[in-house]
mmCIF file of C-alpha atoms in Angstrom:
data_model
loop_
_atom_site.group_PDB
_atom_site.id
_atom_site.type_symbol
_atom_site.label_atom_id
_atom_site.label_comp_id
_atom_site.label_asym_id
_atom_site.label_seq_id
_atom_site.Cartn_x
_atom_site.Cartn_y
_atom_site.Cartn_z
ATOM 1 C CA MET A 586 -20.238 -10.146 -13.788
ATOM 2 C CA ASN A 587 -21.308 -7.287 -16.006
ATOM 3 C CA THR A 588 -23.439 -8.210 -18.959
ATOM 4 C CA PHE A 589 -22.847 -6.482 -22.223
ATOM 5 C CA ILE A 590 -25.373 -6.864 -25.003
ATOM 6 C CA LEU A 591 -24.302 -6.098 -28.546
ATOM 7 C CA ASP A 592 -27.074 -5.811 -31.083
ATOM 8 C CA THR A 593 -25.173 -7.402 -33.954
ATOM 9 C CA LEU A 594 -28.035 -6.860 -36.376
ATOM 10 C CA ALA A 595 -28.146 -3.134 -35.661
ATOM 11 C CA TYR A 596 -24.349 -2.990 -35.857
ATOM 12 C CA ALA A 597 -24.340 -4.777 -39.225
ATOM 13 C CA GLU A 598 -27.084 -2.455 -40.514
ATOM 14 C CA THR A 599 -25.004 0.559 -39.451
ATOM 15 C CA LEU A 600 -21.990 -0.844 -41.280
ATOM 16 C CA LYS A 601 -24.068 -1.485 -44.410
ATOM 17 C CA ALA A 602 -25.379 2.066 -44.246
ATOM 18 C CA GLY A 603 -21.774 3.235 -44.068
ATOM 19 C CA GLY A 604 -20.836 1.448 -47.277
ATOM 20 C CA PHE A 605 -19.902 -2.085 -46.165
ATOM 21 C CA SER A 606 -21.229 -5.023 -48.177
ATOM 22 C CA GLU A 607 -23.702 -7.402 -46.515
ATOM 23 C CA GLN A 608 -20.999 -10.052 -46.033
ATOM 24 C CA GLN A 609 -18.481 -7.539 -44.646
ATOM 25 C CA ALA A 610 -21.024 -6.073 -42.224
ATOM 26 C CA VAL A 611 -22.122 -9.491 -40.914
ATOM 27 C CA THR A 612 -18.517 -10.698 -40.584
ATOM 28 C CA GLN A 613 -17.520 -7.524 -38.783
ATOM 29 C CA ALA A 614 -20.489 -7.794 -36.399
ATOM 30 C CA ARG A 615 -19.700 -11.451 -35.593
ATOM 31 C CA ALA A 616 -16.016 -10.692 -35.059
ATOM 32 C CA LEU A 617 -16.810 -7.822 -32.712
ATOM 33 C CA ALA A 618 -19.299 -9.974 -30.791
ATOM 34 C CA GLU A 619 -16.675 -12.726 -30.353
ATOM 35 C CA ILE A 620 -14.041 -10.249 -29.179
ATOM 36 C CA LEU A 621 -16.428 -8.718 -26.664
ATOM 37 C CA ASP A 622 -17.469 -12.165 -25.402
ATOM 38 C CA ARG A 623 -13.821 -13.130 -24.853
ATOM 39 C CA GLN A 624 -13.096 -9.868 -23.083
ATOM 40 C CA MET A 625 -16.087 -10.332 -20.805
ATOM 41 C CA ALA A 626 -14.960 -13.888 -20.054
ATOM 42 C CA ILE A 627 -11.470 -12.640 -19.227
ATOM 43 C CA LYS A 628 -12.881 -9.953 -16.923
ATOM 44 C CA ALA A 629 -15.054 -12.559 -15.196
ATOM 45 C CA GLU A 630 -12.022 -14.817 -14.708
ATOM 46 C CA VAL A 631 -10.016 -11.931 -13.283
ATOM 47 C CA ALA A 632 -12.844 -11.097 -10.887
ATOM 48 C CA GLU A 633 -13.081 -14.763 -9.861
ATOM 49 C CA HIS A 634 -9.343 -14.947 -9.217
ATOM 50 C CA GLU A 635 -9.480 -11.683 -7.299
ATOM 51 C CA ASN A 636 -12.237 -13.048 -5.069
ATOM 52 C CA ALA A 637 -10.276 -16.251 -4.516
ATOM 53 C CA LEU A 638 -7.207 -14.209 -3.562
ATOM 54 C CA ARG A 639 -9.254 -12.123 -1.156
ATOM 55 C CA ARG A 640 -10.545 -15.299 0.514
ATOM 56 C CA ASP A 641 -7.018 -16.716 0.736
ATOM 57 C CA ILE A 642 -5.676 -13.467 2.211
ATOM 58 C CA GLU A 643 -8.461 -13.423 4.799
ATOM 59 C CA ALA A 644 -7.768 -17.050 5.721
ATOM 60 C CA LEU A 645 -4.061 -16.261 6.103
ATOM 61 C CA ARG A 646 -4.863 -13.217 8.222
ATOM 62 C CA VAL A 647 -7.006 -15.303 10.558
ATOM 63 C CA GLU A 648 -4.335 -18.014 10.751
ATOM 64 C CA LEU A 649 -1.619 -15.443 11.400
ATOM 65 C CA LYS A 650 -3.638 -13.831 14.197
ATOM 66 C CA ARG A 651 -4.136 -17.265 15.768
ATOM 67 C CA ASP A 652 -0.423 -18.059 15.491
ATOM 68 C CA ILE A 653 0.516 -14.714 17.022
ATOM 69 C CA ARG A 654 -1.899 -15.283 19.906
ATOM 70 C CA GLU A 655 -0.469 -18.757 20.523
ATOM 71 C CA SER A 656 3.049 -17.304 20.496
ATOM 72 C CA GLU A 657 2.022 -14.591 22.938
ATOM 73 C CA LEU A 658 0.552 -17.177 25.297
ATOM 74 C CA GLY A 659 3.692 -19.307 25.039
ATOM 75 C CA LEU A 660 5.933 -16.332 25.711
ATOM 76 C CA THR A 661 3.801 -15.242 28.660
ATOM 77 C CA ALA A 662 4.140 -18.718 30.167
ATOM 78 C CA LYS A 663 7.919 -18.728 29.614
ATOM 79 C CA VAL A 664 8.276 -15.265 31.170
ATOM 80 C CA ALA A 665 6.281 -16.391 34.210
ATOM 81 C CA GLU A 666 8.419 -19.528 34.513
ATOM 82 C CA THR A 667 11.630 -17.503 34.209
ATOM 83 C CA LYS A 668 10.377 -15.025 36.787
ATOM 84 C CA ALA A 669 9.636 -17.864 39.211
ATOM 85 C CA ASP A 670 13.103 -19.370 38.635
ATOM 86 C CA LEU A 671 14.745 -16.003 39.159
ATOM 87 C CA THR A 672 12.772 -15.442 42.368
ATOM 88 C CA ARG A 673 13.886 -18.862 43.693
ATOM 89 C CA TRP A 674 17.509 -18.052 42.903
ATOM 90 C CA VAL A 675 17.338 -14.618 44.544
ATOM 91 C CA ILE A 676 15.747 -16.077 47.697
ATOM 92 C CA GLY A 677 18.276 -18.937 47.750
ATOM 93 C CA VAL A 678 21.215 -16.583 47.342
ATOM 94 C CA GLY A 679 19.723 -14.295 50.021
ATOM 95 C CA PHE A 680 19.538 -17.179 52.503
ATOM 96 C CA LEU A 681 23.056 -18.234 51.610
ATOM 97 C CA GLN A 682 24.383 -14.693 52.127
ATOM 98 C CA THR A 683 22.529 -14.389 55.416
ATOM 99 C CA THR A 684 23.962 -17.723 56.600
ATOM 100 C CA ILE A 685 27.488 -16.720 55.611
ATOM 101 C CA ILE A 686 27.188 -13.323 57.315
ATOM 102 C CA ILE A 687 25.825 -14.910 60.513
ATOM 103 C CA GLY A 688 28.604 -17.520 60.415
ATOM 104 C CA VAL A 689 31.277 -14.861 59.963
ATOM 105 C CA LEU A 690 29.795 -12.722 62.768
ATOM 106 C CA LEU A 691 29.691 -15.712 65.129
ATOM 107 C CA LYS A 692 33.260 -16.578 64.221
ATOM 108 C CA VAL A 693 34.382 -12.950 64.795
ATOM 109 C CA ALA A 694 32.445 -12.809 68.106
ATOM 110 C CA LYS A 695 34.326 -15.872 69.415
ATOM 111 C CA LEU A 696 37.668 -14.409 68.391
ATOM 112 C CA VAL A 697 37.173 -11.098 70.102
#
C-alpha cells in the first residue's frame, strides 16, 4: 500500500495565507485529509481484492490443468481399450473368413 502524508498544518497555513480564515483553513485541511484517507483505503481494498482474484485464478488454472491431465489419461486408456477390442474383432473376423473360404474350397473340391 502506498502511504501518502498530508501536512495538514502546512496546508492550513497556505490557505490562511491565501485569505481563508483560521476556521476555514483548518476545516478544509481536515476535510482533505479525510478524503485522502478514504481514497487510500479504497485503493488498498482494490489491491487486496486484486491479489485475492489473482490467487483464485492461479488456483483455478492449477485445478484445470489437473482436470485436463486426468481427462487425457482417461481418454488414452479408452483409446487403448477400443484398439484392443477392434484388434480382437478383426482377428476373429479374419479367422471366420478363413474358415468359410477353406470350407467352400473343400466343398467345391469334392464336387469337381
